[in-house]
mmCIF file of C-alpha atoms in Angstrom:
data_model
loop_
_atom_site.group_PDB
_atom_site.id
_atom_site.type_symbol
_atom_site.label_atom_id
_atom_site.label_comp_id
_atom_site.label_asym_id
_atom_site.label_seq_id
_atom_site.Cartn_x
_atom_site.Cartn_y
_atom_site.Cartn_z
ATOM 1 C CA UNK Q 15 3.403 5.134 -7.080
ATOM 2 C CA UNK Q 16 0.720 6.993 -6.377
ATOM 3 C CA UNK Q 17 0.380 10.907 -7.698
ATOM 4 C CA UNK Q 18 -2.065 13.521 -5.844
ATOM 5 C CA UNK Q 19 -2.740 16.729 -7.799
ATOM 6 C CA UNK Q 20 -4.355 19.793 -5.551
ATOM 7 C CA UNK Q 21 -5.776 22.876 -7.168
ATOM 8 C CA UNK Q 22 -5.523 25.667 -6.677
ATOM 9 C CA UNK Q 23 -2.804 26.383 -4.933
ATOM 10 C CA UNK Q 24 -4.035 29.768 -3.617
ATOM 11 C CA UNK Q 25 -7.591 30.980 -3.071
ATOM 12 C CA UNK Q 26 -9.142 34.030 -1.015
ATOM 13 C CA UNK Q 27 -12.700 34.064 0.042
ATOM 14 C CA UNK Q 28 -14.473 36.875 1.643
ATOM 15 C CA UNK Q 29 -15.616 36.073 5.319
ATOM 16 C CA UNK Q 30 -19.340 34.147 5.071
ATOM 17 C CA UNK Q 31 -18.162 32.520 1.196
ATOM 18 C CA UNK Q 32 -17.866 29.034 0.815
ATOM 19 C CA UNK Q 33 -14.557 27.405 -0.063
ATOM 20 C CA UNK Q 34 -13.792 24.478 -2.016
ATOM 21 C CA UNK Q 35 -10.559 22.848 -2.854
ATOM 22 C CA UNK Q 36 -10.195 20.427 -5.182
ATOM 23 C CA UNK Q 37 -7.513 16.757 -5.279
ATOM 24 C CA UNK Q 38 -7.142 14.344 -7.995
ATOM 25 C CA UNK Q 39 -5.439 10.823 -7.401
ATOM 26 C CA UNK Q 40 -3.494 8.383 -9.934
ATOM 27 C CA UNK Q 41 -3.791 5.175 -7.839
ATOM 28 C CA UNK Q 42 -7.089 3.357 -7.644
ATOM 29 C CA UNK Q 43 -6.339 0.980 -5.146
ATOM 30 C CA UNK Q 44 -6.165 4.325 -2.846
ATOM 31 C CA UNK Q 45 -9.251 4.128 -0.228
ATOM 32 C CA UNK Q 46 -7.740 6.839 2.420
ATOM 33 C CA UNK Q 47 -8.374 10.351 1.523
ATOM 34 C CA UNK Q 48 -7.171 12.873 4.543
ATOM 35 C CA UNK Q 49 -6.927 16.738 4.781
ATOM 36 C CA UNK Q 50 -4.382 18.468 6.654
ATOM 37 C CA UNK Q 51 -4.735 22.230 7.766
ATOM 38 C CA UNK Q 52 -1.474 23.966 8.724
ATOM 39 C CA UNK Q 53 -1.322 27.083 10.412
ATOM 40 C CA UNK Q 54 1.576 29.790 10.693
ATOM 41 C CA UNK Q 55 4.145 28.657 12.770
ATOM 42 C CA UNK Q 56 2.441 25.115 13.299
ATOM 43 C CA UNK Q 57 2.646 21.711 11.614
ATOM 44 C CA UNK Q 58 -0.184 19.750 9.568
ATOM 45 C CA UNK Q 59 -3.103 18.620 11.747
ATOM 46 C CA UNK Q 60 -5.717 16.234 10.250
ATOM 47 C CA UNK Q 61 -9.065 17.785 10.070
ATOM 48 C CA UNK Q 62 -11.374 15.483 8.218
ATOM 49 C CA UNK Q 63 -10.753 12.345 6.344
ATOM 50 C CA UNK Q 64 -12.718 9.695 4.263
ATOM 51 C CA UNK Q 65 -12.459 6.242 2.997
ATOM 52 C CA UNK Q 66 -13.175 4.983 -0.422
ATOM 53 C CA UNK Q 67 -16.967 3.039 0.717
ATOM 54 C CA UNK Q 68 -18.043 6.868 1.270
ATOM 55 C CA UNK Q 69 -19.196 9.383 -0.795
ATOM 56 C CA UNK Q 70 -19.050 12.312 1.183
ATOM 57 C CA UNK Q 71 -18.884 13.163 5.187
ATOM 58 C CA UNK Q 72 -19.214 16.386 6.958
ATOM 59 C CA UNK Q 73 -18.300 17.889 10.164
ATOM 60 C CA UNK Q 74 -19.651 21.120 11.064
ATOM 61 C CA UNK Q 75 -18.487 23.634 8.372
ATOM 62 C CA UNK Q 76 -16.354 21.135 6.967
ATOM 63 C CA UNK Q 77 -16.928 18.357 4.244
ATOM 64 C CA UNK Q 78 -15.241 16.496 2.191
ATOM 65 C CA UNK Q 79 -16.255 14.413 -1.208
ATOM 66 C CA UNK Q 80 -15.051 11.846 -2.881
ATOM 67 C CA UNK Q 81 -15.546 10.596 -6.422
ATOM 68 C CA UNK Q 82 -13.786 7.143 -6.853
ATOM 69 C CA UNK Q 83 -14.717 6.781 -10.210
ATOM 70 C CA UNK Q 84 -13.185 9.863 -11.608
ATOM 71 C CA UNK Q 85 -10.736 9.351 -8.892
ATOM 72 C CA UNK Q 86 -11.238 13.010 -7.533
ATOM 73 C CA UNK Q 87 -11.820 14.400 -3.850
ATOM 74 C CA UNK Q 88 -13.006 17.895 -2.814
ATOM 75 C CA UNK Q 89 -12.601 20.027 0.348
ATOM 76 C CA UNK Q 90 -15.742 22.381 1.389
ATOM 77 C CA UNK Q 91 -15.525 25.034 3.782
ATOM 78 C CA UNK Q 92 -18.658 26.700 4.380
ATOM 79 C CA UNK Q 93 -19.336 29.982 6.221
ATOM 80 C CA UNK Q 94 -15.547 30.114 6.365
ATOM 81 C CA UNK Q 95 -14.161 32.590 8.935
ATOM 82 C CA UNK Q 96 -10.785 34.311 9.162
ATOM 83 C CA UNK Q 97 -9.247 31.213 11.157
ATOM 84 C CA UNK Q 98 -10.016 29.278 8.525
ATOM 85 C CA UNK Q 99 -6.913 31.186 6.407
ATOM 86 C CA UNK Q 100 -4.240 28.388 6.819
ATOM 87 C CA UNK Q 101 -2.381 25.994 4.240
ATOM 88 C CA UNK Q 102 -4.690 23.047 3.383
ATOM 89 C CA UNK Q 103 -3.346 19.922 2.137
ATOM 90 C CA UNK Q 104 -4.983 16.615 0.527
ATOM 91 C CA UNK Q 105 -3.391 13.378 0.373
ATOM 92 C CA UNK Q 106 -3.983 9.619 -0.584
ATOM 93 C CA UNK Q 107 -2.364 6.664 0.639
ATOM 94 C CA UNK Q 108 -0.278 5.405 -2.047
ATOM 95 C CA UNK Q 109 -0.131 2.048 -1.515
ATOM 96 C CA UNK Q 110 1.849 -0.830 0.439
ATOM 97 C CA UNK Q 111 5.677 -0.434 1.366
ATOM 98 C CA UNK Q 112 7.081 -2.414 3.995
ATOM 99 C CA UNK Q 113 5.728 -4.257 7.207
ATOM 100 C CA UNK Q 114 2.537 -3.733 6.029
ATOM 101 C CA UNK Q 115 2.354 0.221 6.734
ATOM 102 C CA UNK Q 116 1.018 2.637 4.045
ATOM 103 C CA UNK Q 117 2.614 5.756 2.804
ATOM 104 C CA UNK Q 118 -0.053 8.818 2.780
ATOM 105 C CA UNK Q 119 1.289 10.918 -0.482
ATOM 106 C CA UNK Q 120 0.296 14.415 -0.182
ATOM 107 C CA UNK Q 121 -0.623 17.215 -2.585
ATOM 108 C CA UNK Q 122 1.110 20.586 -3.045
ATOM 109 C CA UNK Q 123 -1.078 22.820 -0.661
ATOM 110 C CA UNK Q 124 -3.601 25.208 -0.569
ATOM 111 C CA UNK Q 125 -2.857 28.431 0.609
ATOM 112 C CA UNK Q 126 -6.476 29.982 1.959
ATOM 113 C CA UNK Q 127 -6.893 33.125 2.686
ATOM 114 C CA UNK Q 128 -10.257 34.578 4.512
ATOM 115 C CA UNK Q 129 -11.130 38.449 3.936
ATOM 116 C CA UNK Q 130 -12.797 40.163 6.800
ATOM 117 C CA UNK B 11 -2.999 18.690 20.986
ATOM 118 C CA UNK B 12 -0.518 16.108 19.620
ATOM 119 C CA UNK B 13 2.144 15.370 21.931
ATOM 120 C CA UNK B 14 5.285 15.792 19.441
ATOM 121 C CA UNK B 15 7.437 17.825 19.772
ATOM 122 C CA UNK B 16 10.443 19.219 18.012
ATOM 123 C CA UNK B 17 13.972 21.721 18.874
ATOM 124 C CA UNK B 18 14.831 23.851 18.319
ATOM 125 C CA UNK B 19 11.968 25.347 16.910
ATOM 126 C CA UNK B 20 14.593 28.407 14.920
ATOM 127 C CA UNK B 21 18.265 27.680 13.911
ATOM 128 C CA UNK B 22 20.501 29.702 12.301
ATOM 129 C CA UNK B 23 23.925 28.447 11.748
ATOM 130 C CA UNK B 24 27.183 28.686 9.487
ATOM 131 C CA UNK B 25 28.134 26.372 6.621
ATOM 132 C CA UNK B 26 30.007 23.598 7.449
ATOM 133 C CA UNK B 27 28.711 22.828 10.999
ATOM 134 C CA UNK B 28 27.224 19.937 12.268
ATOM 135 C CA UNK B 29 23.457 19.924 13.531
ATOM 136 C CA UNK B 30 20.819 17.505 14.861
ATOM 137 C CA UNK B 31 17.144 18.426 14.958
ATOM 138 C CA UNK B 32 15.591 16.593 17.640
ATOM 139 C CA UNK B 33 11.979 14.874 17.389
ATOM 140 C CA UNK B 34 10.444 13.396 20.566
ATOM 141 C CA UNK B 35 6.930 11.632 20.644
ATOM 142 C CA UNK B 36 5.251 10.359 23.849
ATOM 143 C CA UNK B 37 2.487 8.537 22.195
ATOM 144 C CA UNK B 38 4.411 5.384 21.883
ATOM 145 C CA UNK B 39 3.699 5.380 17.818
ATOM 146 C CA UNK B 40 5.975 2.655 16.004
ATOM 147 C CA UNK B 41 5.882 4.818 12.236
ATOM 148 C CA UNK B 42 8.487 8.101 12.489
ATOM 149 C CA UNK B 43 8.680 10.662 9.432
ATOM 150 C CA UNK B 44 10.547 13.540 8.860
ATOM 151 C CA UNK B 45 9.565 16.060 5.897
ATOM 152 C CA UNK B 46 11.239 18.991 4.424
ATOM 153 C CA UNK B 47 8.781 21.838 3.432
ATOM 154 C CA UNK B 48 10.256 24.078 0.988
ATOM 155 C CA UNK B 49 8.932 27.678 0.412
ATOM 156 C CA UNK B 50 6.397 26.661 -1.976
ATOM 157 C CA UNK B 51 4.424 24.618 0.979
ATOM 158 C CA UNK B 52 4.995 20.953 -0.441
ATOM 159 C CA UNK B 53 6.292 18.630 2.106
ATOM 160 C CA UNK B 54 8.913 15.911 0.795
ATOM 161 C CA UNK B 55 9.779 13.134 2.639
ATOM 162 C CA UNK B 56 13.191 12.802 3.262
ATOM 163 C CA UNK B 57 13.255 9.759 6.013
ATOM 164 C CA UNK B 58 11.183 7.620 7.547
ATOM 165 C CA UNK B 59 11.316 4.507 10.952
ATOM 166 C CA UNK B 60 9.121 1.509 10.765
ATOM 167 C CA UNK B 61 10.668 1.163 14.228
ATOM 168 C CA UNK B 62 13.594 0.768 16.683
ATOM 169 C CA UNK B 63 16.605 0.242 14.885
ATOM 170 C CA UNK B 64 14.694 0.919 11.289
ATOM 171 C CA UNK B 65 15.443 4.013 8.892
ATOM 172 C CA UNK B 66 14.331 4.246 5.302
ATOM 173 C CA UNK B 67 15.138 6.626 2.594
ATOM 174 C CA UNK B 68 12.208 9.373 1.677
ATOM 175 C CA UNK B 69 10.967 10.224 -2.012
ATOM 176 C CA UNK B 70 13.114 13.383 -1.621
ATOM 177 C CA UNK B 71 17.097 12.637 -2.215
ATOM 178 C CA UNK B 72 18.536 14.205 1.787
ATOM 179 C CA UNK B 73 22.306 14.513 2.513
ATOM 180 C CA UNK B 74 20.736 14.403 6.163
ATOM 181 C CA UNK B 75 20.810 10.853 8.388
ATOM 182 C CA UNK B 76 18.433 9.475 10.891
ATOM 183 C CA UNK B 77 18.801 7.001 13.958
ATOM 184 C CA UNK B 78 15.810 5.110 15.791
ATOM 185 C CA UNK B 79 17.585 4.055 18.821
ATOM 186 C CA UNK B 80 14.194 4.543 21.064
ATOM 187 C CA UNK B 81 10.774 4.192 19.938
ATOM 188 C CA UNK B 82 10.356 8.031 21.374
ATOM 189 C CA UNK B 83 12.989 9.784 19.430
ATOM 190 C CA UNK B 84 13.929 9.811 15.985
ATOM 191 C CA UNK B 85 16.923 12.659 15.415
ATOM 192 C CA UNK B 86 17.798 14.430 12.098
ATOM 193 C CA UNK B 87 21.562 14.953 11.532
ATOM 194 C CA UNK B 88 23.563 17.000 9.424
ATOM 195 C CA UNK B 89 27.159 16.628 8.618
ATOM 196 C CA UNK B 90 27.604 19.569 7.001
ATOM 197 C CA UNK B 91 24.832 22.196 6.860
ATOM 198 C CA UNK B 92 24.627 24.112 3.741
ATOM 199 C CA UNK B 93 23.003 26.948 2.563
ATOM 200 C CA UNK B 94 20.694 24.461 0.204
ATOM 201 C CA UNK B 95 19.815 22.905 3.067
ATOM 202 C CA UNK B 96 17.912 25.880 4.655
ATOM 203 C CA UNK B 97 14.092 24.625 5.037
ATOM 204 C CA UNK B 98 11.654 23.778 7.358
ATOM 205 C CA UNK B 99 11.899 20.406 8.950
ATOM 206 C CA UNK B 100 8.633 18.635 10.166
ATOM 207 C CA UNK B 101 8.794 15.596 12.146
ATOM 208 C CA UNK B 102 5.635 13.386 12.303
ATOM 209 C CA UNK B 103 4.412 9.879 13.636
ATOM 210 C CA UNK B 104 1.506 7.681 13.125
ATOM 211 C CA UNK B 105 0.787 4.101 14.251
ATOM 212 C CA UNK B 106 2.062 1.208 12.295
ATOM 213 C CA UNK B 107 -0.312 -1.704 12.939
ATOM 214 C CA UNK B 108 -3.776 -1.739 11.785
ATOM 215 C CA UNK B 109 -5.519 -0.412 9.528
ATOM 216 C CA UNK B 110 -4.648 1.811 6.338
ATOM 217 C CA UNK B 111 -5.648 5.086 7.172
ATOM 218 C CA UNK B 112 -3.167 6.243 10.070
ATOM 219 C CA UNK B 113 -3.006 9.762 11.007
ATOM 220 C CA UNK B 114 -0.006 11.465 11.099
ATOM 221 C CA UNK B 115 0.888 13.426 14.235
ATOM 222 C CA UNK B 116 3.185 16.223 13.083
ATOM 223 C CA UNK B 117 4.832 18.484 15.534
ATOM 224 C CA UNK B 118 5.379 22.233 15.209
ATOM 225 C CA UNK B 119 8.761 22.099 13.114
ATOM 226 C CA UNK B 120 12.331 23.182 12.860
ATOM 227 C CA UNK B 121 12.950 26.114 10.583
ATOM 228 C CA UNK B 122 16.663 25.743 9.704
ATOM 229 C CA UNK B 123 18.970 28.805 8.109
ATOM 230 C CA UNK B 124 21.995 27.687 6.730
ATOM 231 C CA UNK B 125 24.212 31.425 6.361
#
């Protein structure tokens, strides 16, 4: 099955730095590459995603890049602010189970702290 | 705002006693997960519903049991809480038909205490 390393597993930024996280993947026949953020008290909520025929997308401060042939993704947080300190997790679906549904494999977490 | 939701959100209870943490979603998703997130952050899956009447077995060995008796609700039962089986519980659910990449809706979570 598939494996999805996440590194590191805690980083703190001062306010304004950039922030990068970085996911490595075992299964090439992955093509879905989501990020989860989690805040306190809250559960994972998808924040940006991207499919294997990309190489990178962005959404405001947010972008993510993928490298299929080295079978790595990244997480970049620009300008990050302190509401950007939250868990962040990758994941990868890890191939076909059952009916025809997917199983999204995540990585341990990044724990992100922003300094004011 | 995902409309999934979870109770109770806290539990604290004594060894030996029987609980069910409830999961509710109202966006008429087929897929139903429920993870256990351990101190460390990493979430395990311990069950999973393609469906009504469908339960499957997580990567992560649970004493806990499931039911799918309406496509809405997907409850989390144990016989016999212990104190290893103090964690926080997230439920989630995601469409099953389609494509590949189907976000998972997860709802706030149940932080059980087993004393």
């Amino acid at each position: 099955g598939e494996n999805v390393e996440q590194h590191p597993s805690t980083l703190s930024v001062q306010e304004g730095d950039s922030a990068v996280i970085k996911c490595t993947y075992s299964d090439s026949a992955s093509n879905y590459f989501p990020w989860y953020k989690q805040e306190l008290g809250k559960g994972p909520q998808l924040i940006i995603d991207i499919r294997s025929n990309v190489g990178e997308k962005k959404d405001q401060r947010i972008a993510v890049t993928l490298n299929k042939t080295a079978k790595h993704f990244s997480l970049h947080i620009t300008e990050t602010q302190p509401e950007d300190s939250a868990v962040y997790f990758c994941a990868a679906i890890g191939g076909v189970s059952g009916a025809g549904s997917y199983q999204l494999t995540f990585g341990k977490g990044t724990k992100l702290s922003v300094i004011p | 705002e995902a409309d999934i939701y979870q109770t109770p959100r806290y539990l604290v209870i004594g060894t030996g006693k029987k609980i069910t943490l409830e999961c509710s979603q109202t966006m008429g998703h087929d897929k139903m997960y429920w993870y256990q997130q351990d101190p460390g952050m990493e979430l395990h899956l311990i069950h999973y519903s393609y469906g009504v009447n469908s339960t499957e077995k997580g990567d992560l060995s649970s004493e806990s049991t499931v039911s799918r008796i309406r496509t809405e609700h997907f409850p989390l039962t144990l016989e016999s809480a212990r104190p290893s089986h103090t964690s926080q519980y997230l439920c989630a659910s995601s469409e099953l038909w389609g494509t590949a990449d189907n976000e998972q809706f997860f709802g706030p979570g149940t932080r059980l205490t087993v004393l």
